Short mmCIF file of C-alpha atoms and ligand atoms in Angstrom, two decimals:
data_model
loop_
_atom_site.label_atom_id
_atom_site.label_comp_id
_atom_site.label_asym_id
_atom_site.label_seq_id
_atom_site.Cartn_x
_atom_site.Cartn_y
_atom_site.Cartn_z
CA MET V 1 -0.52 0.26 -0.08
CA MET V 2 0.98 3.45 -0.34
CA SER V 3 0.82 4.49 3.01
CA ASP V 4 3.24 1.77 4.15
CA PHE V 5 5.92 3.95 1.61
CA LEU V 6 5.22 7.72 2.07
CA HIS V 7 4.13 9.55 5.37
CA ILE V 8 2.94 13.10 5.53
CA LEU V 9 3.43 14.79 8.78
CA PRO V 10 0.13 15.64 10.34
CA GLU V 11 0.32 19.42 10.12
CA VAL V 12 1.03 19.37 6.13
CA GLN V 13 -1.96 16.96 5.76
CA GLU V 14 -3.81 19.19 7.70
CA ALA V 15 -2.82 22.15 6.07
CA LEU V 16 -3.54 20.47 2.43
CA LYS V 17 -6.82 19.33 3.69
CA SER V 18 -7.85 23.02 4.65
CA GLY V 19 -6.79 24.59 1.58
CA GLN V 20 -3.44 26.77 3.64
CA ALA V 21 -0.24 27.39 1.59
CA VAL V 22 1.60 25.13 1.55
CA VAL V 23 5.65 25.50 1.16
CA ALA V 24 8.31 21.74 0.49
CA LEU V 25 11.99 21.84 0.47
CA GLU V 26 14.69 19.96 -0.65
CA SER V 27 16.87 18.02 1.55
CA THR V 28 19.93 17.19 -0.59
CA ILE V 29 20.96 21.38 0.34
CA VAL V 30 20.59 20.09 4.11
CA ALA V 31 22.59 16.62 4.05
CA HIS V 32 25.22 17.52 0.37
CA GLY V 33 24.47 20.96 -0.56
CA MET V 34 26.24 22.67 2.94
CA PRO V 35 28.53 21.92 5.66
CA TYR V 36 27.51 21.55 9.47
CA PRO V 37 26.35 24.20 11.10
CA GLN V 38 25.24 26.62 8.17
CA ASN V 39 23.22 23.72 7.15
CA LEU V 40 20.96 22.80 10.08
CA GLU V 41 20.51 26.96 10.68
CA THR V 42 19.65 27.58 8.03
CA ALA V 43 16.98 24.15 7.01
CA GLN V 44 15.23 25.32 10.16
CA ARG V 45 15.66 29.12 9.26
CA LEU V 46 13.97 28.20 5.46
CA GLU V 47 10.84 26.89 7.59
CA SER V 48 10.72 29.92 9.75
CA ILE V 49 10.75 32.09 6.63
CA VAL V 50 7.09 29.93 5.71
CA ARG V 51 5.29 29.79 8.55
CA ALA V 52 6.62 33.87 8.57
CA GLY V 53 4.65 34.24 4.92
CA GLY V 54 1.92 32.60 6.51
CA ALA V 55 1.93 28.56 4.67
CA VAL V 56 3.53 25.52 6.46
CA PRO V 57 6.75 24.40 5.19
CA ALA V 58 7.35 20.47 4.13
CA THR V 59 10.98 19.73 4.12
CA VAL V 60 10.90 15.74 1.74
CA ALA V 61 13.33 13.38 2.87
CA VAL V 62 14.04 9.09 3.87
CA VAL V 63 12.90 8.59 6.74
CA ASP V 64 12.70 4.73 8.56
CA GLY V 65 11.61 3.04 5.03
CA LYS V 66 8.96 6.32 3.79
CA LEU V 67 9.44 8.78 1.83
CA GLN V 68 7.83 11.87 4.38
CA VAL V 69 6.45 15.07 3.83
CA GLY V 70 7.71 17.43 6.20
CA CYS V 71 10.47 16.36 8.65
CA THR V 72 10.83 17.04 12.74
CA ILE V 73 13.42 19.48 14.21
CA GLU V 74 15.60 14.97 14.33
CA ASP V 75 15.14 14.24 11.13
CA LEU V 76 16.61 18.26 9.56
CA THR V 77 19.33 17.45 13.13
CA ALA V 78 19.89 13.71 11.54
CA LEU V 79 19.94 15.14 7.58
CA ALA V 80 22.74 17.71 8.87
CA THR V 81 24.51 15.58 11.31
CA SER V 82 24.88 11.39 9.63
CA PRO V 83 27.65 11.24 7.94
CA ASP V 84 26.12 9.23 5.70
CA VAL V 85 23.12 10.10 4.13
CA LEU V 86 22.59 8.81 1.06
CA LYS V 87 21.41 11.62 -1.89
CA VAL V 88 17.98 10.05 -3.02
CA SER V 89 16.65 10.90 -7.19
CA ARG V 90 13.56 8.99 -8.39
CA ARG V 91 16.14 5.75 -9.63
CA ASP V 92 17.73 5.66 -6.09
CA LEU V 93 13.75 5.81 -3.88
CA PRO V 94 13.39 1.92 -4.24
CA LEU V 95 16.60 0.46 -2.19
CA ALA V 96 16.70 3.68 -0.34
CA LEU V 97 13.39 2.79 1.29
CA ALA V 98 13.79 -0.77 1.21
CA ARG V 99 16.76 -0.79 3.17
CA LYS V 100 15.68 1.84 5.53
CA LYS V 101 18.23 4.32 4.67
CA LEU V 102 18.50 7.87 5.41
CA GLY V 103 18.22 10.04 2.38
CA ALA V 104 18.43 13.90 1.88
CA THR V 105 15.78 13.93 -1.74
CA THR V 106 17.33 15.53 -4.50
CA VAL V 107 15.30 17.77 -6.54
CA SER V 108 13.35 15.34 -8.44
CA GLY V 109 13.13 13.03 -5.15
CA THR V 110 11.32 16.21 -3.40
CA LEU V 111 8.87 16.29 -6.13
CA ILE V 112 8.05 13.45 -6.29
CA GLY V 113 6.77 14.05 -2.23
CA CYS V 114 4.92 17.08 -3.46
CA GLU V 115 3.00 15.20 -6.98
CA LEU V 116 2.49 12.06 -4.29
CA ALA V 117 0.87 14.98 -1.09
CA GLY V 118 -0.27 17.29 -3.39
CA ILE V 119 1.22 20.35 -2.25
CA ARG V 120 2.36 23.58 -5.60
CA VAL V 121 4.67 24.75 -4.96
CA PHE V 122 8.85 24.17 -3.86
CA ALA V 123 11.50 26.70 -3.38
CA THR V 124 15.36 25.43 -3.76
CA GLY V 125 18.99 27.50 -3.80
CA GLY V 126 19.41 26.03 -7.72
CA ILE V 127 17.84 22.81 -9.77
CA GLY V 128 20.01 20.58 -11.21
CA GLY V 129 20.82 20.77 -15.56
CA VAL V 130 22.53 20.40 -18.59
CA HIS V 131 26.16 19.17 -17.06
CA ARG V 132 29.34 21.26 -18.96
CA GLY V 133 30.76 18.49 -20.96
CA VAL V 134 27.21 15.84 -21.70
CA GLU V 135 28.61 15.50 -25.26
CA ARG V 136 31.22 13.12 -22.83
CA THR V 137 29.47 12.56 -19.59
CA TRP V 138 25.80 12.89 -21.08
CA ASP V 139 24.98 13.99 -17.44
CA ILE V 140 22.43 15.18 -17.50
CA SER V 141 19.73 15.38 -14.46
CA ALA V 142 17.54 13.26 -13.08
CA ASP V 143 15.39 16.62 -12.14
CA ILE V 144 14.57 18.42 -15.50
CA PRO V 145 12.17 14.98 -16.58
CA GLU V 146 10.99 14.87 -12.82
CA LEU V 147 10.03 18.98 -13.68
CA ALA V 148 8.52 17.66 -16.28
CA LYS V 149 6.41 15.65 -15.15
CA SER V 150 5.23 16.72 -11.96
CA SER V 151 2.46 19.49 -11.23
CA VAL V 152 4.57 22.13 -9.10
CA ALA V 153 5.97 25.81 -8.79
CA VAL V 154 9.42 25.44 -8.34
CA VAL V 155 11.62 28.44 -7.01
CA SER V 156 15.53 28.91 -7.63
CA ALA V 157 18.27 31.22 -8.39
CA GLY V 158 18.40 30.01 -11.80
CA ALA V 159 21.63 27.19 -12.13
CA LYS V 160 24.96 27.06 -11.75
CA SER V 161 27.67 27.79 -14.32
CA ILE V 162 28.78 23.80 -14.06
CA LEU V 163 25.59 23.93 -15.92
CA ASP V 164 25.89 24.47 -19.02
CA LEU V 165 22.93 27.07 -19.54
CA PRO V 166 21.70 26.99 -22.62
CA LYS V 167 21.78 23.04 -23.10
CA THR V 168 19.64 23.42 -19.58
CA LEU V 169 16.60 25.54 -21.38
CA GLU V 170 17.16 23.08 -24.18
CA ALA V 171 16.32 20.87 -22.50
CA LEU V 172 13.72 22.80 -20.43
CA GLU V 173 11.85 23.72 -23.09
CA THR V 174 11.82 20.40 -24.91
CA ALA V 175 10.33 19.18 -21.45
CA GLY V 176 7.43 21.51 -21.93
CA VAL V 177 8.76 23.31 -18.05
CA THR V 178 6.73 27.10 -18.53
CA VAL V 179 10.29 29.09 -16.65
CA VAL V 180 10.03 32.28 -15.54
CA GLY V 181 12.27 34.83 -14.58
CA TYR V 182 10.67 36.57 -11.76
CA ALA V 183 11.62 39.84 -11.84
CA THR V 184 13.91 40.04 -14.33
CA ASP V 185 14.04 39.63 -18.05
CA GLU V 186 17.13 37.28 -18.13
CA PHE V 187 17.86 33.08 -16.76
CA PRO V 188 19.44 34.14 -13.51
CA ALA V 189 22.60 32.16 -12.97
CA PHE V 190 22.05 31.87 -8.62
CA PHE V 191 25.51 33.70 -7.55
CA THR V 192 24.77 36.10 -10.04
CA PRO V 193 21.59 37.69 -10.83
CA THR V 194 22.94 37.51 -14.42
CA SER V 195 23.86 35.62 -17.55
CA GLY V 196 23.29 37.20 -20.52
CA ILE V 197 20.94 34.56 -21.15
CA VAL V 198 17.27 35.80 -21.44
CA ALA V 199 14.36 33.85 -19.81
CA PRO V 200 11.74 32.85 -21.94
CA HIS V 201 9.22 34.53 -19.55
CA ARG V 202 9.08 37.26 -17.03
CA VAL V 203 6.62 37.35 -13.87
CA ASP V 204 6.00 40.83 -12.16
CA SER V 205 4.45 39.18 -8.91
CA ALA V 206 2.52 36.54 -6.81
CA GLN V 207 -0.56 37.02 -8.48
CA GLU V 208 0.85 36.72 -11.79
CA MET V 209 2.75 33.12 -10.62
CA ALA V 210 -1.07 32.07 -9.37
CA ALA V 211 -2.69 32.82 -12.62
CA ALA V 212 -0.18 30.77 -14.59
CA MET V 213 -0.36 28.35 -12.72
CA ASP V 214 -4.46 28.24 -12.50
CA ALA V 215 -4.50 28.24 -16.29
CA LYS V 216 -1.51 25.43 -17.04
CA TRP V 217 -3.35 22.90 -14.28
CA SER V 218 -7.17 24.24 -14.85
CA LEU V 219 -6.30 23.08 -18.75
CA GLY V 220 -5.07 19.08 -17.67
CA LEU V 221 -1.69 20.13 -18.61
CA LYS V 222 0.29 18.56 -15.97
CA GLY V 223 4.70 19.63 -15.55
CA GLY V 224 6.05 22.46 -13.67
CA PHE V 225 7.04 25.84 -14.10
CA LEU V 226 11.03 26.14 -13.10
CA ILE V 227 10.16 30.31 -11.79
CA ALA V 228 14.23 31.58 -12.08
CA ASN V 229 14.56 34.46 -8.89
CA PRO V 230 17.67 36.62 -8.61
CA ILE V 231 20.37 37.12 -6.32
CA PRO V 232 19.64 39.70 -4.69
CA VAL V 233 23.07 42.53 -5.81
CA GLU V 234 23.57 43.37 -2.76
CA PHE V 235 24.56 39.29 -1.65
CA SER V 236 25.84 39.00 -5.04
CA ALA V 237 29.55 37.22 -5.57
CA ASP V 238 32.49 38.31 -8.03
CA PRO V 239 31.51 36.27 -10.55
CA LEU V 240 35.43 35.96 -11.99
CA LEU V 241 36.25 34.51 -8.16
CA VAL V 242 33.54 31.84 -8.63
CA GLN V 243 33.64 31.33 -12.43
CA HIS V 244 37.61 30.20 -11.88
CA ALA V 245 36.89 27.97 -8.43
CA ILE V 246 34.45 26.21 -11.16
CA ASP V 247 36.86 25.20 -13.21
CA LEU V 248 39.96 24.49 -10.72
CA GLY V 249 36.65 22.38 -9.53
CA LEU V 250 35.89 20.67 -12.55
CA LYS V 251 39.37 19.99 -13.56
CA GLU V 252 39.44 19.17 -9.94
CA ALA V 253 36.82 15.99 -10.44
CA ALA V 254 38.38 15.08 -14.00
CA SER V 255 41.38 14.24 -12.35
CA LYS V 256 40.31 12.90 -9.62
CA GLY V 257 37.93 10.62 -12.03
CA VAL V 258 34.11 11.66 -10.07
CA THR V 259 30.96 12.39 -11.90
CA GLY V 260 27.19 10.70 -11.83
CA LYS V 261 25.42 11.55 -8.19
CA ASP V 262 29.03 12.50 -6.96
CA LEU V 263 30.12 15.63 -9.39
CA THR V 264 27.28 18.43 -8.05
CA PRO V 265 28.28 17.42 -4.24
CA PHE V 266 31.59 17.60 -5.42
CA LEU V 267 31.15 21.31 -7.31
CA LEU V 268 29.15 22.81 -3.92
CA ARG V 269 32.04 21.59 -1.89
CA TYR V 270 35.36 22.88 -3.54
CA VAL V 271 33.82 25.70 -4.81
CA ASN V 272 32.58 26.52 -1.02
CA GLU V 273 36.18 25.95 -0.11
CA ALA V 274 38.37 27.16 -2.64
CA THR V 275 36.16 30.82 -2.30
CA GLU V 276 36.61 30.70 1.17
CA GLY V 277 33.21 30.56 2.56
CA LYS V 278 31.83 33.64 0.01
CA SER V 279 29.70 31.08 -1.85
CA LEU V 280 28.25 29.36 1.11
CA ALA V 281 27.58 33.78 2.55
CA ALA V 282 25.84 33.62 -1.49
CA ASN V 283 24.38 30.18 -1.24
CA ARG V 284 22.70 31.14 1.74
CA ALA V 285 20.90 34.58 1.40
CA LEU V 286 19.63 33.40 -2.26
CA VAL V 287 18.11 30.49 -0.61
CA GLU V 288 15.69 32.06 1.98
CA HIS V 289 14.86 34.73 -0.83
CA ASN V 290 13.59 31.77 -2.03
CA VAL V 291 12.38 31.11 0.62
CA SER V 292 10.08 33.49 0.33
CA VAL V 293 9.24 34.24 -3.74
CA GLY V 294 8.36 30.97 -2.57
CA THR V 295 5.84 31.18 0.10
CA ALA V 296 4.66 34.56 -2.05
CA VAL V 297 3.32 32.28 -4.57
CA ALA V 298 1.55 29.58 -2.16
CA VAL V 299 -0.39 32.06 -0.78
CA ALA V 300 -1.07 33.58 -4.01
CA TYR V 301 -2.14 30.31 -5.44
CA ALA V 302 -3.98 28.97 -2.22
CA SER V 303 -6.46 32.29 -2.22
CA ARG V 304 -6.96 32.61 -6.02
N1 PSU F 401 22.84 22.68 -7.29
C1 PSU F 401 22.61 23.73 -6.60
N2 PSU F 401 23.03 23.23 -5.26
C2 PSU F 401 22.33 22.19 -4.64
C3 PSU F 401 21.58 20.97 -5.87
C4 PSU F 401 22.44 21.42 -6.72
O1 PSU F 401 22.83 25.06 -6.46
O2 PSU F 401 22.31 21.70 -3.64
C5 PSU F 401 21.49 19.76 -5.50
C6 PSU F 401 19.89 19.21 -5.86
O3 PSU F 401 19.69 18.86 -4.65
C7 PSU F 401 19.70 19.05 -6.89
C8 PSU F 401 20.63 17.97 -6.55
O4 PSU F 401 18.26 18.00 -7.60
O5 PSU F 401 22.19 18.76 -6.23
C9 PSU F 401 21.35 17.45 -8.57
O6 PSU F 401 21.70 16.87 -8.74
P1 PSU F 401 21.97 16.02 -9.89
O7 PSU F 401 23.33 17.08 -10.43
O8 PSU F 401 24.08 14.67 -9.22
O9 PSU F 401 21.24 15.40 -10.45
MN1 MN F 402 23.52 13.83 -13.35
#
């Protein structure tokens, strides 16, 4: 039975039943995207931003053999401190569940939780996409096909330049994912608000966003939105510093043979260390901003 493998915390379940806004959050960012203790502080801060905005937070993870929608402080602490948390995308979910492993869900794993629970908005930092050098590696994140089939709006600060941004946008178009710049004409590049690449659409308010979500899903079109929300300029990292660190990280990964699911966490850690934490500060600021935009969108969608 589905309930043997899916656990929605009572608070989240009640919010969904009464039509209150809910915002999903991912756990890979906690377990593999940031070092301790900043990861745990960030996870808690994000939940309190959602609450302050009038919605209920639901961090998604794999706990005790279930895909769990909503995390307790004990769950968040375990995700932030355990040395061997699995990174769980769609393909990893069956064995993580059957073996009762503690698992952190990526954007794709978290989208599965959203879809099963009926959560329409999910806020994170950056999504996975088409990696640089894809013609050699075939490395395209499972986040893209999952966004294609999940009726969820994901707020992110665009994508890091560890990815090939033009190819990522092409793959999103092929998948039918509606990509919008939030109050910007450009597709943002994670640490910086600009990338020189024009976003396919622009939306300027949470109400306008909620209306587009309503239109897509009322028509019965399955599939998601990517709300690309630029990092506020005051938190933007020096683009040359970050780009240099990414280039070095890619070389280091190639020479050490780091590939597949280990590549993204490796590069995130490398860039953070190489910039002496400057990228981590920017990362925290942009996720917080994404969560406040996501909360506004969830509240607007719930009150439409
Ligand atoms: N990009 C970031 N920060 C992250 C991730 C991506 O800037 O934390 C994480 C997300 O959980 C995303 C996952 O879903 O990495 C993608 O991993 P992969 O490239 O292995 O598909
Ligand atoms: Mn990959």
